[in-house]
Coordinates of C-alpha atoms in Angstrom, one line a residue:
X13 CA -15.9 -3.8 20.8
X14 CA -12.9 -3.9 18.2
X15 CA -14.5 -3.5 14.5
X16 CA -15.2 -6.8 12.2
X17 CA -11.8 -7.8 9.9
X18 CA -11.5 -8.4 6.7
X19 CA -11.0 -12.1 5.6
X20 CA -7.4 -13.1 4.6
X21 CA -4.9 -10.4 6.6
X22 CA -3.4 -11.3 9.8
X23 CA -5.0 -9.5 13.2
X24 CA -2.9 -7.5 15.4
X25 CA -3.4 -5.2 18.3
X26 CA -2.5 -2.0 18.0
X27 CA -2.2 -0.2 21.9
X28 CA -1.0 3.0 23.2
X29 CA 0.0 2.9 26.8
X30 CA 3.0 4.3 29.1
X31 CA 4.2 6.5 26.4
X32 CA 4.5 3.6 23.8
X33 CA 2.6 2.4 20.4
X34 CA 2.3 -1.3 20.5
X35 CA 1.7 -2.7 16.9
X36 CA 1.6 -6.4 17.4
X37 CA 4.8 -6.9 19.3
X38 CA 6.4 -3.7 18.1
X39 CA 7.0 -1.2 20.5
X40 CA 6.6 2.7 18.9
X41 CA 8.0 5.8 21.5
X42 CA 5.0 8.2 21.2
X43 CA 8.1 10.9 21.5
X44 CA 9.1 9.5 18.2
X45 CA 6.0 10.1 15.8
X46 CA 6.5 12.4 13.1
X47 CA 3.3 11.7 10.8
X48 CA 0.5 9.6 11.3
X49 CA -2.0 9.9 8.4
X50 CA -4.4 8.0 6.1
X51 CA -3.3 7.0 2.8
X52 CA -5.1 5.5 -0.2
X53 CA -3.1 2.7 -2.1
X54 CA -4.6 2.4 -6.0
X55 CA -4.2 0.0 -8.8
X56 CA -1.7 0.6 -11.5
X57 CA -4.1 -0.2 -13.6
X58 CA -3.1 1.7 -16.4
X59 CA 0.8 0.0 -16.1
X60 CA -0.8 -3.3 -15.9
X61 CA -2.8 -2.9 -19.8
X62 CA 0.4 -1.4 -21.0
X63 CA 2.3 -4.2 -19.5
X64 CA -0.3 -6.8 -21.2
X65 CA -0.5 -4.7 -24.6
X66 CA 3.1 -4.6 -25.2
X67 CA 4.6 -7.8 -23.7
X68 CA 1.6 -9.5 -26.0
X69 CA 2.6 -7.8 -28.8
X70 CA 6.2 -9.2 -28.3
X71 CA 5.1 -12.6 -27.4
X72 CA 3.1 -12.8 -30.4
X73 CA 5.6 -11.1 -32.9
X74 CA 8.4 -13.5 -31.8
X75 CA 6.1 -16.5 -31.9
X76 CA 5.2 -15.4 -35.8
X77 CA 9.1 -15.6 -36.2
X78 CA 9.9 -18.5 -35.0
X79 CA 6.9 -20.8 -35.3
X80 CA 8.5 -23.4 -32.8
X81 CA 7.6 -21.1 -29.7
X82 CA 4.3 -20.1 -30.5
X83 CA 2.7 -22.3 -27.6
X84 CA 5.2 -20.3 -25.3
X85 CA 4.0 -16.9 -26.5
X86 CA 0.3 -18.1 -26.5
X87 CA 1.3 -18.7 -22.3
X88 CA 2.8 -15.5 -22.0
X89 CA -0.3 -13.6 -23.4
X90 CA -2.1 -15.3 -20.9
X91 CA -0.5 -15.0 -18.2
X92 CA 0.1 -11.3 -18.5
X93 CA -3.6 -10.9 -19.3
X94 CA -4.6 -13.2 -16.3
X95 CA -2.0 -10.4 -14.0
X96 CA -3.8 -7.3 -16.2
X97 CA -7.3 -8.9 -15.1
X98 CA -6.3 -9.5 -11.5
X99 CA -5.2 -5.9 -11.2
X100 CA -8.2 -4.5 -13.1
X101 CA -10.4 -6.2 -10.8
X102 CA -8.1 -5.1 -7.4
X103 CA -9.9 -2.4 -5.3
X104 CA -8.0 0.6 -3.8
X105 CA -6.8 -0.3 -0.6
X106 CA -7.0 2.2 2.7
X107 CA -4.5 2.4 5.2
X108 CA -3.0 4.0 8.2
X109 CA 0.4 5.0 8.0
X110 CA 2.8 5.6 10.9
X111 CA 6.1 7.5 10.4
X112 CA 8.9 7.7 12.7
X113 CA 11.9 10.4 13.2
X114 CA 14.0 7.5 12.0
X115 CA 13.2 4.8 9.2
X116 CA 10.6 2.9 10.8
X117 CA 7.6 3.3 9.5
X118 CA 3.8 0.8 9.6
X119 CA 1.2 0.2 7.7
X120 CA -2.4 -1.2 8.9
X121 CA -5.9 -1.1 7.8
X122 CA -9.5 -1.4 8.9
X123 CA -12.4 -1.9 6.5
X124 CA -13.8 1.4 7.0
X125 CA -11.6 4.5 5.9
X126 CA -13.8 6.5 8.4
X127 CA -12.9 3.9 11.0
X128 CA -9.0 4.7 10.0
X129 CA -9.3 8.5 10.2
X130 CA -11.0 8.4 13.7
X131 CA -7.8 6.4 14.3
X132 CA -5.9 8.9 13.2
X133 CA -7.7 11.5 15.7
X134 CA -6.9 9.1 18.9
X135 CA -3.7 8.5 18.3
X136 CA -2.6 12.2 17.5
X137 CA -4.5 12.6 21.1
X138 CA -2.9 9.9 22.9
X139 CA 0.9 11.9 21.7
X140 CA -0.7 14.9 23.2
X141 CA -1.8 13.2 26.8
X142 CA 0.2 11.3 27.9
X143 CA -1.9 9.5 30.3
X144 CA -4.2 8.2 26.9
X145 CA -4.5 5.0 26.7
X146 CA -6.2 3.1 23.5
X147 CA -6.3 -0.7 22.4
X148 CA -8.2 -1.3 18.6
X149 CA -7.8 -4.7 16.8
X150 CA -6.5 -4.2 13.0
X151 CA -5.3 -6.2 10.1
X152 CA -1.8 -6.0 9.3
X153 CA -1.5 -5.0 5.0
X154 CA -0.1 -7.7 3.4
X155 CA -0.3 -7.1 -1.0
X156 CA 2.2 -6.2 -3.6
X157 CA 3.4 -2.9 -3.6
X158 CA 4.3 -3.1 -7.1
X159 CA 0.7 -3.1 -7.8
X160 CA -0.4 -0.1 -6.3
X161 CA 0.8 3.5 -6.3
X162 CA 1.8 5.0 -3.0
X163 CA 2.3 8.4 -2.9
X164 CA 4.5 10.2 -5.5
X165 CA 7.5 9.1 -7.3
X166 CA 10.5 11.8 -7.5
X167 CA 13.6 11.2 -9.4
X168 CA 16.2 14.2 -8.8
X169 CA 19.3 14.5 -10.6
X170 CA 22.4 16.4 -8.9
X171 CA 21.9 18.1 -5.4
X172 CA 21.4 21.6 -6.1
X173 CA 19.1 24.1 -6.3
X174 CA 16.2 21.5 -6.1
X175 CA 13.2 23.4 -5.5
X176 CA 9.9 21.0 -5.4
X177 CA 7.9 18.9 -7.4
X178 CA 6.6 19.5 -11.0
X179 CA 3.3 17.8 -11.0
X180 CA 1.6 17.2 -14.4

């Protein structure tokens, strides 16, 4: 029995058969999996109250210099605290995450994150026999990424003698 979705995301079938990965009606080679792996997406909550704290404060300062827009700066505090308040209240969102040898790359979710990593486990099996096969409704992750960090963020300058990442 495929597991009880969330309300509000779109239902797809996700099938491994005759050496393919069938998300919806796109068609995976099982060859060409490099990394299949949970991942957690979380909040920027922190970027959302600095967002809020310093777009205010420029709202407000440039209604108190020219009086004529203070209406306008009273909507832009609101707004960005309505967007800080709608983050703050977002909950961290699990997903799987498929990875290709070439660009393509998917993203899907069941409620459970238990539920995802046993995923994980059948679909690392089905690469290593061939003659798996595996069929599991899952909702297709639709939010804004801007929202939410994924993964880490590296900026490199130049192309040489790049080592790793500096973590702080």
């Amino acid at each position: 029995m495929p597991p009880e979705l969330p309300s509000g995301g779109k239902s797809i079938d996700l099938r491994v058969g005759k050496r393919l990965l069938w998300l919806g009606e796109a068609a995976y080679p099982l060859h060409n999996l490099v990394r299949v792996y949970t991942t957690e997406f979380k909040p920027k909550r922190w970027e959302a109250f600095w967002h809020f704290v310093i777009g205010g404060a420029i709202a407000l300062w440039v209604a108190n210099v020219e009086p004529g827009l203070w209406g306008v700066g009273l909507v832009v505090v609101i707004l960005l605290f309505a967007r800080f308040l709608k983050v703050l209240i977002s909950p961290s969102k699990y997903a799987l995450a498929i990875d290709t040898s070439g660009t393509a790359s998917a993203v899907v979710t069941l409620p459970d994150r238990e539920e995802l990593r046993g995923l994980v486990g059948a679909l690392v099996e089905a690469v290593e026999n061939p003659e798996k096969e595996l069929h599991v409704r899952v909702e297709s992750v639709k939010f804004n990424l801007r929202e939410y960090n994924y993964g880490d963020k590296v900026n490199m300058y130049g192309g040489l003698g790049n080592v790793g990442v500096l973590k702080k």
